[in-house]
CSV table of N, CA and C in Angstrom, one decimal:
chain,number,residue,atom,x,y,z
A,24,UNK,N,0.8,-1.2,0.0
A,24,UNK,CA,-0.1,0.1,0.0
A,24,UNK,C,0.9,1.2,-0.1
A,25,UNK,N,0.5,2.3,-0.9
A,25,UNK,CA,1.1,3.7,-0.8
A,25,UNK,C,1.0,4.5,0.4
A,26,UNK,N,1.9,5.4,0.6
A,26,UNK,CA,1.3,6.4,1.6
A,26,UNK,C,0.3,7.2,1.1
A,27,UNK,N,-0.7,7.4,1.5
A,27,UNK,CA,-1.8,8.5,1.1
A,27,UNK,C,-1.3,9.7,0.4
A,28,UNK,N,-0.3,10.4,1.0
A,28,UNK,CA,0.1,11.8,0.3
A,28,UNK,C,0.9,11.6,-0.9
A,29,UNK,N,1.2,10.5,-1.1
A,29,UNK,CA,2.0,10.0,-2.6
A,29,UNK,C,1.1,9.6,-3.5
A,30,UNK,N,-0.5,9.6,-3.4
A,30,UNK,CA,-1.3,9.1,-4.3
A,30,UNK,C,-1.4,10.3,-5.6
A,31,UNK,N,-1.4,11.6,-5.3
A,31,UNK,CA,-1.3,12.7,-6.3
A,31,UNK,C,0.0,12.5,-7.1
A,32,UNK,N,0.9,12.5,-6.5
A,32,UNK,CA,2.2,12.3,-7.2
A,32,UNK,C,2.3,10.9,-8.2
A,33,UNK,N,1.6,10.0,-7.8
A,33,UNK,CA,1.4,8.7,-8.7
A,33,UNK,C,0.4,9.0,-9.9
A,34,UNK,N,-0.8,9.3,-9.4
A,34,UNK,CA,-1.8,9.3,-10.5
A,34,UNK,C,-1.9,10.9,-11.1
A,35,UNK,N,-1.7,11.8,-10.4
A,35,UNK,CA,-1.9,13.1,-10.9
A,35,UNK,C,-3.1,13.8,-11.1
A,36,UNK,N,-3.4,14.9,-11.7
A,36,UNK,CA,-4.8,15.3,-11.7
A,36,UNK,C,-5.6,14.6,-12.9
A,37,UNK,N,-4.9,14.0,-13.8
A,37,UNK,CA,-5.6,13.2,-14.7
A,37,UNK,C,-6.2,12.0,-14.3
A,38,UNK,N,-5.4,11.2,-13.2
A,38,UNK,CA,-5.9,10.1,-12.6
A,38,UNK,C,-7.2,10.3,-11.7
A,39,UNK,N,-7.2,11.4,-11.0
A,39,UNK,CA,-8.4,11.9,-10.4
A,39,UNK,C,-9.2,12.3,-11.2
A,40,UNK,N,-9.1,13.0,-12.3
A,40,UNK,CA,-10.3,13.5,-13.2
A,40,UNK,C,-10.9,12.2,-13.8
A,41,UNK,N,-9.9,11.1,-14.2
A,41,UNK,CA,-10.7,9.9,-14.8
A,41,UNK,C,-11.6,9.3,-13.8
A,42,UNK,N,-11.1,9.1,-12.4
A,42,UNK,CA,-11.7,8.6,-11.5
A,42,UNK,C,-13.1,9.3,-11.4
A,43,UNK,N,-13.1,10.5,-11.1
A,43,UNK,CA,-14.3,11.2,-10.9
A,43,UNK,C,-15.2,11.3,-12.0
A,44,UNK,N,-14.7,11.3,-13.0
A,44,UNK,CA,-15.4,11.1,-14.2
A,44,UNK,C,-16.5,10.1,-14.6
A,45,UNK,N,-15.5,8.7,-14.1
A,45,UNK,CA,-16.3,7.5,-14.2
A,45,UNK,C,-17.2,7.5,-13.1
A,46,UNK,N,-17.0,7.9,-12.1
A,46,UNK,CA,-17.6,7.9,-11.0
A,46,UNK,C,-19.1,8.8,-11.2
A,47,UNK,N,-19.0,9.9,-11.7
A,47,UNK,CA,-20.4,10.6,-12.0
A,47,UNK,C,-20.9,10.0,-13.3
A,48,UNK,N,-20.4,9.4,-14.2
A,48,UNK,CA,-21.0,8.8,-15.0
A,48,UNK,C,-21.8,7.6,-14.6
A,49,UNK,N,-21.4,7.0,-13.6
A,49,UNK,CA,-22.5,6.0,-12.9
A,49,UNK,C,-23.5,6.8,-12.3
A,50,UNK,N,-23.2,7.8,-11.5
A,50,UNK,CA,-24.3,8.6,-10.5
A,50,UNK,C,-25.5,9.1,-11.5
A,51,UNK,N,-25.1,9.7,-12.7
A,51,UNK,CA,-25.9,10.2,-13.5
A,51,UNK,C,-27.3,9.5,-13.8
A,52,UNK,N,-26.8,8.0,-13.9
A,52,UNK,CA,-28.1,7.1,-14.1
A,52,UNK,C,-28.5,6.3,-12.9
A,53,UNK,N,-27.9,6.6,-11.8
A,53,UNK,CA,-28.5,5.9,-10.7
A,53,UNK,C,-29.4,5.9,-10.0
A,54,UNK,N,-30.5,5.1,-9.5
A,54,UNK,CA,-31.8,5.7,-9.1
A,54,UNK,C,-31.8,5.9,-7.7
A,55,UNK,N,-30.6,5.5,-6.8
A,55,UNK,CA,-30.6,5.9,-5.4
A,55,UNK,C,-29.8,7.1,-5.2
A,56,UNK,N,-28.6,7.3,-5.9
A,56,UNK,CA,-27.6,8.3,-5.5
A,56,UNK,C,-27.9,9.5,-6.3
A,57,UNK,N,-28.6,9.6,-7.6
A,57,UNK,CA,-28.8,10.6,-8.5
A,57,UNK,C,-29.6,11.8,-7.8
A,58,UNK,N,-30.7,11.5,-7.0
A,58,UNK,CA,-31.3,12.4,-6.3
A,58,UNK,C,-30.5,13.2,-5.4
A,59,UNK,N,-29.5,12.7,-4.8
A,59,UNK,CA,-28.7,13.3,-3.8
A,59,UNK,C,-27.7,14.4,-4.4
A,60,UNK,N,-27.9,14.6,-6.0
A,60,UNK,CA,-26.8,15.4,-6.4
A,60,UNK,C,-27.6,16.5,-7.2
A,61,UNK,N,-26.9,17.7,-7.4
A,61,UNK,CA,-27.7,19.0,-7.8
A,61,UNK,C,-27.7,18.7,-9.6
A,62,UNK,N,-29.1,18.6,-9.9
A,62,UNK,CA,-29.2,18.2,-11.4
A,62,UNK,C,-28.8,19.2,-12.0
A,63,UNK,N,-28.8,20.2,-11.8
A,63,UNK,CA,-28.3,21.5,-12.6
A,63,UNK,C,-26.8,21.9,-12.2
A,64,UNK,N,-26.1,21.2,-11.6
A,64,UNK,CA,-24.6,21.3,-11.2
A,64,UNK,C,-23.8,20.3,-11.1
A,65,UNK,N,-24.4,19.1,-11.8
A,65,UNK,CA,-23.5,17.9,-11.9
A,65,UNK,C,-22.1,18.0,-12.2
A,66,UNK,N,-21.8,18.8,-13.2
A,66,UNK,CA,-20.4,19.2,-13.6
A,66,UNK,C,-19.6,19.9,-12.2
A,67,UNK,N,-20.4,20.7,-11.8
A,67,UNK,CA,-19.6,21.4,-10.4
A,67,UNK,C,-19.1,20.2,-9.2
A,68,UNK,N,-20.4,19.5,-9.1
A,68,UNK,CA,-20.2,18.6,-8.0
A,68,UNK,C,-18.9,17.6,-8.4
A,69,UNK,N,-18.9,17.3,-9.4
A,69,UNK,CA,-17.9,16.6,-10.1
A,69,UNK,C,-16.6,17.1,-9.8
A,70,UNK,N,-16.3,18.4,-10.2
A,70,UNK,CA,-15.1,19.0,-10.1
A,70,UNK,C,-14.8,19.3,-8.6
A,71,UNK,N,-15.7,19.4,-7.6
A,71,UNK,CA,-15.4,19.7,-6.1
A,71,UNK,C,-14.8,18.5,-5.7
A,72,UNK,N,-15.6,17.0,-6.0
A,72,UNK,CA,-14.9,16.0,-5.7
A,72,UNK,C,-13.6,15.9,-6.0
A,73,UNK,N,-13.5,16.1,-7.3
A,73,UNK,CA,-12.2,15.8,-7.9
A,73,UNK,C,-10.9,16.8,-7.1
A,74,UNK,N,-11.5,18.0,-6.9
A,74,UNK,CA,-10.4,19.1,-6.2
A,74,UNK,C,-10.1,18.4,-4.8
A,75,UNK,N,-11.3,18.0,-4.3
A,75,UNK,CA,-11.2,17.6,-2.8
A,75,UNK,C,-10.3,16.4,-2.7
A,76,UNK,N,-10.4,15.3,-3.5
A,76,UNK,CA,-9.7,14.3,-3.5
A,76,UNK,C,-8.1,14.6,-3.6
A,77,UNK,N,-7.9,15.2,-4.8
A,77,UNK,CA,-6.6,15.9,-5.1
A,77,UNK,C,-6.0,16.6,-3.9
A,78,UNK,N,-6.4,17.6,-3.2
A,78,UNK,CA,-5.8,18.0,-2.0
A,78,UNK,C,-5.9,16.9,-0.9
A,79,UNK,N,-6.8,16.1,-0.8
A,79,UNK,CA,-6.6,15.1,0.2
A,79,UNK,C,-5.4,14.1,0.3
A,80,UNK,N,-5.1,13.7,-1.2
A,80,UNK,CA,-4.0,12.9,-1.5
A,80,UNK,C,-3.1,13.4,-2.0
A,81,UNK,N,-2.5,14.6,-1.4
A,81,UNK,CA,-1.3,15.1,-1.7
A,81,UNK,C,-0.9,16.1,-2.8
A,82,UNK,N,-2.0,16.5,-3.4
A,82,UNK,CA,-1.8,17.6,-4.6
A,82,UNK,C,-2.4,19.0,-4.1
A,83,UNK,N,-2.4,19.7,-4.9
A,83,UNK,CA,-2.6,21.4,-4.8
A,83,UNK,C,-4.0,21.5,-3.7
A,84,UNK,N,-3.9,22.5,-3.0
A,84,UNK,CA,-5.0,22.9,-2.1
A,84,UNK,C,-6.2,23.8,-3.1
A,85,UNK,N,-6.3,23.7,-4.0
A,85,UNK,CA,-7.5,24.3,-4.8
A,85,UNK,C,-8.6,24.2,-4.1
A,86,UNK,N,-9.1,23.0,-3.6
A,86,UNK,CA,-10.3,22.8,-3.1
A,86,UNK,C,-10.7,23.9,-1.7
A,87,UNK,N,-9.5,23.9,-1.1
A,87,UNK,CA,-9.6,24.9,0.3
A,87,UNK,C,-9.6,26.3,-0.1
A,88,UNK,N,-8.8,26.6,-1.1
A,88,UNK,CA,-8.6,27.9,-1.5
A,88,UNK,C,-10.0,28.5,-2.1
A,89,UNK,N,-10.7,27.6,-2.7
A,89,UNK,CA,-11.9,28.1,-3.4
A,89,UNK,C,-13.2,27.8,-2.2
A,90,UNK,N,-13.2,26.8,-1.4
A,90,UNK,CA,-14.3,26.6,-0.6
A,90,UNK,C,-14.3,26.7,1.0
A,91,UNK,N,-12.9,26.8,1.3
A,91,UNK,CA,-12.9,26.7,2.7
A,91,UNK,C,-12.5,25.3,3.0
A,92,UNK,N,-12.4,25.2,4.5
A,92,UNK,CA,-12.4,23.8,5.0
A,92,UNK,C,-13.4,22.9,4.4
A,93,UNK,N,-13.1,21.7,4.2
A,93,UNK,CA,-14.1,20.5,3.5
A,93,UNK,C,-15.3,20.5,4.5
A,94,UNK,N,-15.3,20.3,5.9
A,94,UNK,CA,-16.3,20.4,6.5
A,94,UNK,C,-17.4,19.0,5.7
A,95,UNK,N,-17.0,18.1,5.7
A,95,UNK,CA,-17.7,17.1,5.1
A,95,UNK,C,-19.0,16.7,5.6
A,96,UNK,N,-19.0,16.5,6.9
A,96,UNK,CA,-20.3,16.1,7.7
A,96,UNK,C,-21.2,17.3,7.5
A,97,UNK,N,-20.9,18.7,7.8
A,97,UNK,CA,-21.7,19.8,7.6
A,97,UNK,C,-22.3,19.7,6.1
A,98,UNK,N,-21.4,19.3,5.2
A,98,UNK,CA,-21.9,19.8,3.7
A,98,UNK,C,-22.7,18.6,3.4
A,99,UNK,N,-22.7,17.6,3.9
A,99,UNK,CA,-23.5,16.3,3.5
A,99,UNK,C,-24.8,16.2,4.5
A,100,UNK,N,-24.8,17.0,5.5
A,100,UNK,CA,-26.1,17.2,6.6
A,100,UNK,C,-27.4,17.2,5.8
A,101,UNK,N,-27.5,18.1,5.0
A,101,UNK,CA,-28.9,18.2,4.5
A,101,UNK,C,-29.3,17.0,3.6
A,102,UNK,N,-28.7,15.8,3.4
A,102,UNK,CA,-29.2,15.0,2.4
A,102,UNK,C,-29.3,13.5,3.4
A,103,UNK,N,-30.4,12.9,3.4
A,103,UNK,CA,-30.6,11.6,3.9
A,103,UNK,C,-29.4,10.6,3.6
A,104,UNK,N,-28.8,10.0,4.3
A,104,UNK,CA,-27.8,9.5,3.8
A,104,UNK,C,-27.7,8.1,4.8
A,105,UNK,N,-28.2,6.9,4.3
A,105,UNK,CA,-28.3,5.8,5.3
A,105,UNK,C,-27.4,4.5,4.5
A,106,UNK,N,-27.3,3.5,5.1
A,106,UNK,CA,-26.5,2.4,4.6
A,106,UNK,C,-26.9,2.0,3.2
A,107,UNK,N,-28.1,2.0,2.7
A,107,UNK,CA,-28.0,1.7,1.3
A,107,UNK,C,-27.2,2.6,0.3
A,108,UNK,N,-27.3,4.1,0.7
A,108,UNK,CA,-26.5,5.1,-0.1
A,108,UNK,C,-25.2,5.0,0.1
A,109,UNK,N,-24.8,4.6,1.3
A,109,UNK,CA,-23.3,4.4,1.5
A,109,UNK,C,-22.7,3.3,0.6
A,110,UNK,N,-23.8,2.0,0.6
A,110,UNK,CA,-23.1,1.0,0.1
A,110,UNK,C,-23.0,1.2,-1.6
A,111,UNK,N,-24.2,1.9,-2.0
A,111,UNK,CA,-24.2,2.2,-3.3
A,111,UNK,C,-23.0,3.0,-3.8
A,112,UNK,N,-22.3,4.1,-2.9
A,112,UNK,CA,-21.4,5.1,-3.3
A,112,UNK,C,-20.0,4.4,-3.3
A,113,UNK,N,-20.0,3.2,-2.2
A,113,UNK,CA,-18.7,2.6,-2.5
A,113,UNK,C,-18.7,1.5,-3.7
A,114,UNK,N,-19.8,1.0,-3.9
A,114,UNK,CA,-19.9,0.1,-5.1
A,114,UNK,C,-19.5,1.0,-6.4
A,115,UNK,N,-20.1,2.1,-6.4
A,115,UNK,CA,-19.9,2.7,-7.8
A,115,UNK,C,-18.7,3.6,-7.8
A,116,UNK,N,-17.9,3.8,-6.7
A,116,UNK,CA,-16.7,4.5,-6.6
A,116,UNK,C,-15.5,3.3,-6.7
A,117,UNK,N,-15.9,2.0,-6.3
A,117,UNK,CA,-15.0,0.7,-6.7
A,117,UNK,C,-15.0,0.5,-8.3
A,118,UNK,N,-16.3,0.5,-8.8
A,118,UNK,CA,-16.3,0.3,-10.3
A,118,UNK,C,-15.7,1.5,-11.1
A,119,UNK,N,-15.7,2.7,-10.5
A,119,UNK,CA,-15.1,3.9,-11.4
A,119,UNK,C,-13.6,3.7,-11.2
A,120,UNK,N,-12.9,3.2,-10.1
A,120,UNK,CA,-11.7,3.1,-9.9
A,120,UNK,C,-11.0,1.9,-10.8
A,121,UNK,N,-11.8,0.9,-11.0
A,121,UNK,CA,-11.6,0.0,-12.2
A,121,UNK,C,-11.2,0.7,-13.5
A,122,UNK,N,-12.6,1.3,-13.8
A,122,UNK,CA,-12.8,1.9,-15.3
A,122,UNK,C,-11.8,2.9,-15.4
A,123,UNK,N,-11.2,3.7,-14.4
A,123,UNK,CA,-10.2,4.7,-14.4
A,123,UNK,C,-8.7,4.1,-14.8
A,124,UNK,N,-8.8,2.7,-14.6
A,124,UNK,CA,-7.5,2.1,-14.7
A,124,UNK,C,-6.4,2.4,-13.8
A,125,UNK,N,-6.8,2.6,-12.2
A,125,UNK,CA,-5.8,2.9,-11.5
A,125,UNK,C,-5.3,1.6,-10.9
A,126,UNK,N,-4.0,1.7,-10.7
A,126,UNK,CA,-3.1,0.6,-10.2
A,126,UNK,C,-3.7,-0.1,-8.8
A,127,UNK,N,-3.5,-1.3,-8.6
A,127,UNK,CA,-4.0,-2.0,-7.7
A,127,UNK,C,-3.5,-1.2,-6.2
A,128,UNK,N,-2.2,-0.9,-6.4
A,128,UNK,CA,-1.8,-0.3,-5.0
A,128,UNK,C,-2.4,1.0,-4.7
A,129,UNK,N,-2.7,1.7,-5.8
A,129,UNK,CA,-3.6,2.8,-5.4
A,129,UNK,C,-4.9,2.8,-5.1
A,130,UNK,N,-5.6,1.7,-5.6
A,130,UNK,CA,-7.0,1.2,-5.2
A,130,UNK,C,-6.9,0.9,-3.9
A,131,UNK,N,-5.9,0.2,-3.5
A,131,UNK,CA,-5.6,-0.3,-2.0
A,131,UNK,C,-5.6,0.7,-0.9
A,132,UNK,N,-4.8,1.9,-1.5
A,132,UNK,CA,-4.7,3.0,-0.7
A,132,UNK,C,-6.0,3.8,-0.5
A,133,UNK,N,-6.6,4.1,-1.5
A,133,UNK,CA,-8.0,4.9,-1.8
A,133,UNK,C,-9.1,4.1,-0.9
A,134,UNK,N,-9.2,2.8,-0.9
A,134,UNK,CA,-10.4,2.4,-0.6
A,134,UNK,C,-10.8,2.5,1.0
A,135,UNK,N,-9.7,2.3,1.6
A,135,UNK,CA,-10.1,2.5,3.1
A,135,UNK,C,-10.4,3.7,3.5
A,136,UNK,N,-9.9,4.8,3.0
A,136,UNK,CA,-10.5,6.3,3.1
A,136,UNK,C,-11.8,6.4,2.6
A,137,UNK,N,-12.1,5.7,1.5
A,137,UNK,CA,-13.7,6.0,1.0
A,137,UNK,C,-14.5,5.2,1.9
A,138,UNK,N,-14.1,4.0,2.3
A,138,UNK,CA,-15.0,3.3,3.3
A,138,UNK,C,-15.3,4.0,4.7
A,139,UNK,N,-14.1,4.6,5.3
A,139,UNK,CA,-14.4,5.3,6.4
A,139,UNK,C,-15.1,6.4,6.4
A,140,UNK,N,-14.8,7.2,5.4
A,140,UNK,CA,-15.6,8.5,5.0
A,140,UNK,C,-17.2,8.2,4.8
A,141,UNK,N,-17.5,7.3,3.7
A,141,UNK,CA,-18.7,6.8,3.7
A,141,UNK,C,-19.5,6.4,4.9
A,142,UNK,N,-18.9,5.7,5.8
A,142,UNK,CA,-19.5,5.6,7.1
A,142,UNK,C,-19.7,6.9,8.0
A,143,UNK,N,-18.9,7.9,7.9
A,143,UNK,CA,-19.1,8.9,8.5
A,143,UNK,C,-20.1,9.9,8.0
A,144,UNK,N,-20.3,9.9,6.7
A,144,UNK,CA,-21.5,10.5,6.0
A,144,UNK,C,-22.8,10.2,6.4
A,145,UNK,N,-23.0,8.9,6.8
A,145,UNK,CA,-24.2,8.5,7.1
A,145,UNK,C,-24.8,9.2,8.3
A,146,UNK,N,-26.2,9.5,8.2
A,146,UNK,CA,-27.0,10.3,9.1
A,146,UNK,C,-28.3,9.8,9.4
A,147,UNK,N,-28.4,8.6,8.7
A,147,UNK,CA,-29.9,7.9,8.9
A,147,UNK,C,-29.5,6.6,8.7
A,148,UNK,N,-30.5,5.9,9.4
A,148,UNK,CA,-30.7,4.2,9.4
A,148,UNK,C,-31.5,3.7,8.4
A,149,UNK,N,-31.8,4.5,7.5
A,149,UNK,CA,-32.8,3.9,6.4
A,149,UNK,C,-32.3,4.4,5.2
């Protein structure tokens, strides 16, 4: 497994952009997750996730410069996020990592973070 802070150096902007593009390609047609995303700003949501992940994994701090502290729980609080949402998010992100052709060691480093964060974002048992 790689050090988390080395991921950006390994896959760069292009790797994160591929990952998030593939993820949002799934979200756009997903019956469970699509309603949680702004229909009129799907591209903006995609760019915010990309910039957040880049910053979180060793890249430029564009996300914080534009949006301030991530405050993930606060930003996700308006949405009902239960176990089914968490599981689907993880499923789609896992599929996106495959389609983005991320190396196994990159996937092995990203997945624990995704699992932990997805659990933290849950605010409902339904």
